[in-house]
Tab-separated table of C-alpha atoms in Angstrom:
chain	number	residue	atom	x	y	z
A	1	MET	CA	122.506	39.809	149.661
A	2	SER	CA	123.492	36.207	148.826
A	3	THR	CA	126.484	35.738	146.695
A	4	ALA	CA	124.501	33.073	144.604
A	5	SER	CA	123.032	36.122	142.934
A	6	ILE	CA	126.596	37.455	141.967
A	7	GLU	CA	127.619	36.407	138.376
A	8	LEU	CA	131.268	35.453	137.745
A	9	SER	CA	132.463	36.257	134.187
A	10	ASP	CA	135.791	36.315	132.391
A	11	ASP	CA	134.510	38.599	129.794
A	12	SER	CA	137.305	41.295	129.775
A	13	LEU	CA	135.000	43.817	128.219
A	14	ARG	CA	132.879	43.800	131.508
A	15	LEU	CA	135.891	44.722	133.656
A	16	ASP	CA	135.660	48.076	135.595
A	17	VAL	CA	139.349	48.958	135.278
A	18	ALA	CA	138.964	52.173	137.232
A	19	ARG	CA	137.418	50.288	140.058
A	20	ILE	CA	139.866	47.457	140.041
A	21	HIS	CA	142.737	50.124	140.011
A	22	ARG	CA	141.179	51.826	143.128
A	23	TRP	CA	140.947	48.381	144.840
A	24	LEU	CA	144.604	47.412	144.049
A	25	ALA	CA	145.938	50.883	144.877
A	26	SER	CA	144.471	50.539	148.370
A	27	SER	CA	145.743	46.923	148.918
A	28	TYR	CA	148.579	45.818	151.082
A	29	TRP	CA	150.288	44.179	148.164
A	30	THR	CA	150.266	46.847	145.585
A	31	PRO	CA	149.730	50.117	147.537
A	32	GLY	CA	149.579	53.092	145.245
A	33	ILE	CA	149.875	50.978	141.923
A	34	GLU	CA	149.623	53.038	138.980
A	35	ARG	CA	146.696	52.576	136.615
A	36	LEU	CA	148.954	51.781	133.551
A	37	GLN	CA	150.565	48.995	135.672
A	38	VAL	CA	147.066	47.556	136.549
A	39	GLU	CA	146.105	47.841	132.780
A	40	ARG	CA	149.264	45.856	131.882
A	41	GLN	CA	148.561	43.221	134.402
A	42	ILE	CA	144.962	42.842	133.133
A	43	ALA	CA	146.101	42.598	129.595
A	44	GLY	CA	148.558	39.795	130.429
A	45	SER	CA	146.243	37.701	132.571
A	46	HIS	CA	143.085	35.747	132.547
A	47	CYS	CA	140.769	37.865	134.611
A	48	LEU	CA	137.476	37.158	136.399
A	49	GLY	CA	134.943	39.720	137.566
A	50	ALA	CA	132.037	39.339	139.908
A	51	TYR	CA	129.029	41.347	139.161
A	52	LEU	CA	125.830	42.324	141.015
A	53	PRO	CA	122.512	41.833	139.182
A	54	GLY	CA	122.609	45.425	137.957
A	55	GLY	CA	126.207	44.985	136.603
A	56	THR	CA	128.192	46.694	139.316
A	57	GLN	CA	131.606	44.879	139.683
A	58	VAL	CA	132.164	43.697	143.219
A	59	GLY	CA	135.001	41.318	142.865
A	60	PHE	CA	138.040	40.591	140.867
A	61	ALA	CA	140.761	37.884	140.573
A	62	ARG	CA	143.259	36.797	137.935
A	63	VAL	CA	145.598	33.991	136.900
A	64	ILE	CA	148.819	34.301	135.009
A	65	SER	CA	149.642	30.836	133.538
A	66	ASP	CA	151.118	28.815	130.603
A	67	ARG	CA	148.008	26.551	131.149
A	68	ALA	CA	150.320	23.392	131.431
A	69	SER	CA	152.675	23.594	134.162
A	70	PHE	CA	152.305	26.763	136.122
A	71	ALA	CA	149.624	29.063	137.268
A	72	TRP	CA	149.745	32.008	139.588
A	73	LEU	CA	146.556	33.241	141.355
A	74	ALA	CA	146.780	37.131	142.011
A	75	ASP	CA	144.863	40.102	142.980
A	76	VAL	CA	141.825	38.416	144.615
A	77	TRP	CA	139.702	41.345	145.841
A	78	VAL	CA	136.078	41.461	147.167
A	79	ASP	CA	134.256	44.629	147.620
A	80	GLU	CA	133.499	45.506	151.283
A	81	SER	CA	129.872	45.562	150.555
A	82	VAL	CA	129.939	41.692	150.001
A	83	ARG	CA	132.800	40.568	152.050
A	84	GLY	CA	132.474	37.641	154.406
A	85	GLN	CA	129.936	35.754	152.166
A	86	GLY	CA	132.364	33.458	150.437
A	87	LEU	CA	132.785	35.436	147.167
A	88	GLY	CA	136.687	35.304	147.471
A	89	THR	CA	136.481	31.435	147.623
A	90	ARG	CA	134.092	31.370	144.689
A	91	LEU	CA	136.511	33.491	142.710
A	92	ALA	CA	139.491	31.401	143.614
A	93	ARG	CA	137.654	28.015	142.965
A	94	TRP	CA	136.449	29.185	139.558
A	95	PHE	CA	140.108	29.288	138.522
A	96	ILE	CA	141.225	26.033	140.229
A	97	GLU	CA	138.200	24.149	138.600
A	98	HIS	CA	138.539	25.884	135.312
A	99	PRO	CA	139.399	23.270	132.537
A	100	ASP	CA	142.435	25.273	131.376
A	101	TYR	CA	144.039	25.043	134.900
A	102	ALA	CA	142.643	21.745	136.226
A	103	ASP	CA	145.903	19.865	135.254
A	104	VAL	CA	148.349	22.395	135.899
A	105	ARG	CA	151.294	21.033	137.892
A	106	ARG	CA	151.773	23.913	140.234
A	107	PHE	CA	149.323	26.459	141.182
A	108	GLY	CA	150.920	29.176	143.330
A	109	LEU	CA	149.738	32.398	145.214
A	110	ALA	CA	150.973	34.722	147.809
A	111	THR	CA	148.933	36.002	150.840
A	112	LYS	CA	149.399	37.768	154.067
A	113	ASP	CA	146.071	37.186	155.714
A	114	ALA	CA	143.937	34.473	153.873
A	115	HIS	CA	145.879	31.257	154.434
A	116	GLY	CA	142.801	29.758	155.962
A	117	LEU	CA	140.693	30.268	152.771
A	118	TYR	CA	143.339	28.947	150.497
A	119	THR	CA	144.093	25.938	152.689
A	120	ARG	CA	140.467	24.908	152.310
A	121	LEU	CA	140.879	25.063	148.566
A	122	GLY	CA	144.026	22.726	148.706
A	123	PHE	CA	146.918	25.111	148.781
A	124	ALA	CA	149.609	24.583	151.358
A	125	PRO	CA	153.069	25.938	152.144
A	126	LEU	CA	155.856	25.329	149.561
A	127	ALA	CA	156.704	21.719	149.347
A	128	ARG	CA	160.340	22.713	148.541
A	129	PRO	CA	161.061	26.185	149.558
A	130	ASP	CA	164.670	25.676	149.024
A	131	ARG	CA	164.258	25.256	145.298
A	132	LEU	CA	162.294	28.387	144.502
A	133	MET	CA	163.755	31.804	144.140
A	134	GLU	CA	162.407	35.279	143.152
A	135	LYS	CA	163.817	38.464	141.751
A	136	LEU	CA	162.169	41.651	143.026
A	137	SER	CA	162.278	45.012	141.352
A	138	GLY	CA	164.020	47.668	143.527
A	139	PRO	CA	160.833	49.551	144.388
A	140	PHE	CA	158.897	46.361	145.176
A	141	ALA	CA	161.763	45.132	147.400
A	142	ALA	CA	161.713	48.470	149.166
A	143	THR	CA	157.951	48.091	149.605
A	144	LEU	CA	158.325	44.515	151.166
A	145	GLU	CA	161.210	45.822	153.456
A	146	ALA	CA	159.084	48.579	154.785
A	147	ASP	CA	156.237	46.036	155.544
A	148	SER	CA	158.375	43.726	157.557
């Protein structure tokens, strides 16, 4: 199947939250995440779904942003049935080219295994990593420690 027939939509009413939860709970970045947490993340984000012609959701991505100076691309997921066909790129590009984010000063993300995809979209390692910091919750810090 060509991904050209896959529709992208930011209509939050179309999101299959149960499916998104299953995907994210199986990911390396949020293993075992609770459904309530996923629902909170969706509620506080601009979400994008990818749908087969019959309406089945096969992709997801979200952005957290003030729509002026900062945007964070998160949870880009493509169902195994359509992986390797450029859908992840389409999802990310949709946000990068969206009028609400086109002039954002800093667009960030974190990835373990998709550097090539994001480099092709203009992302690069931090320009000044010495100026950025983060505060991790205890459980998330433990997850990162276990992953290293």
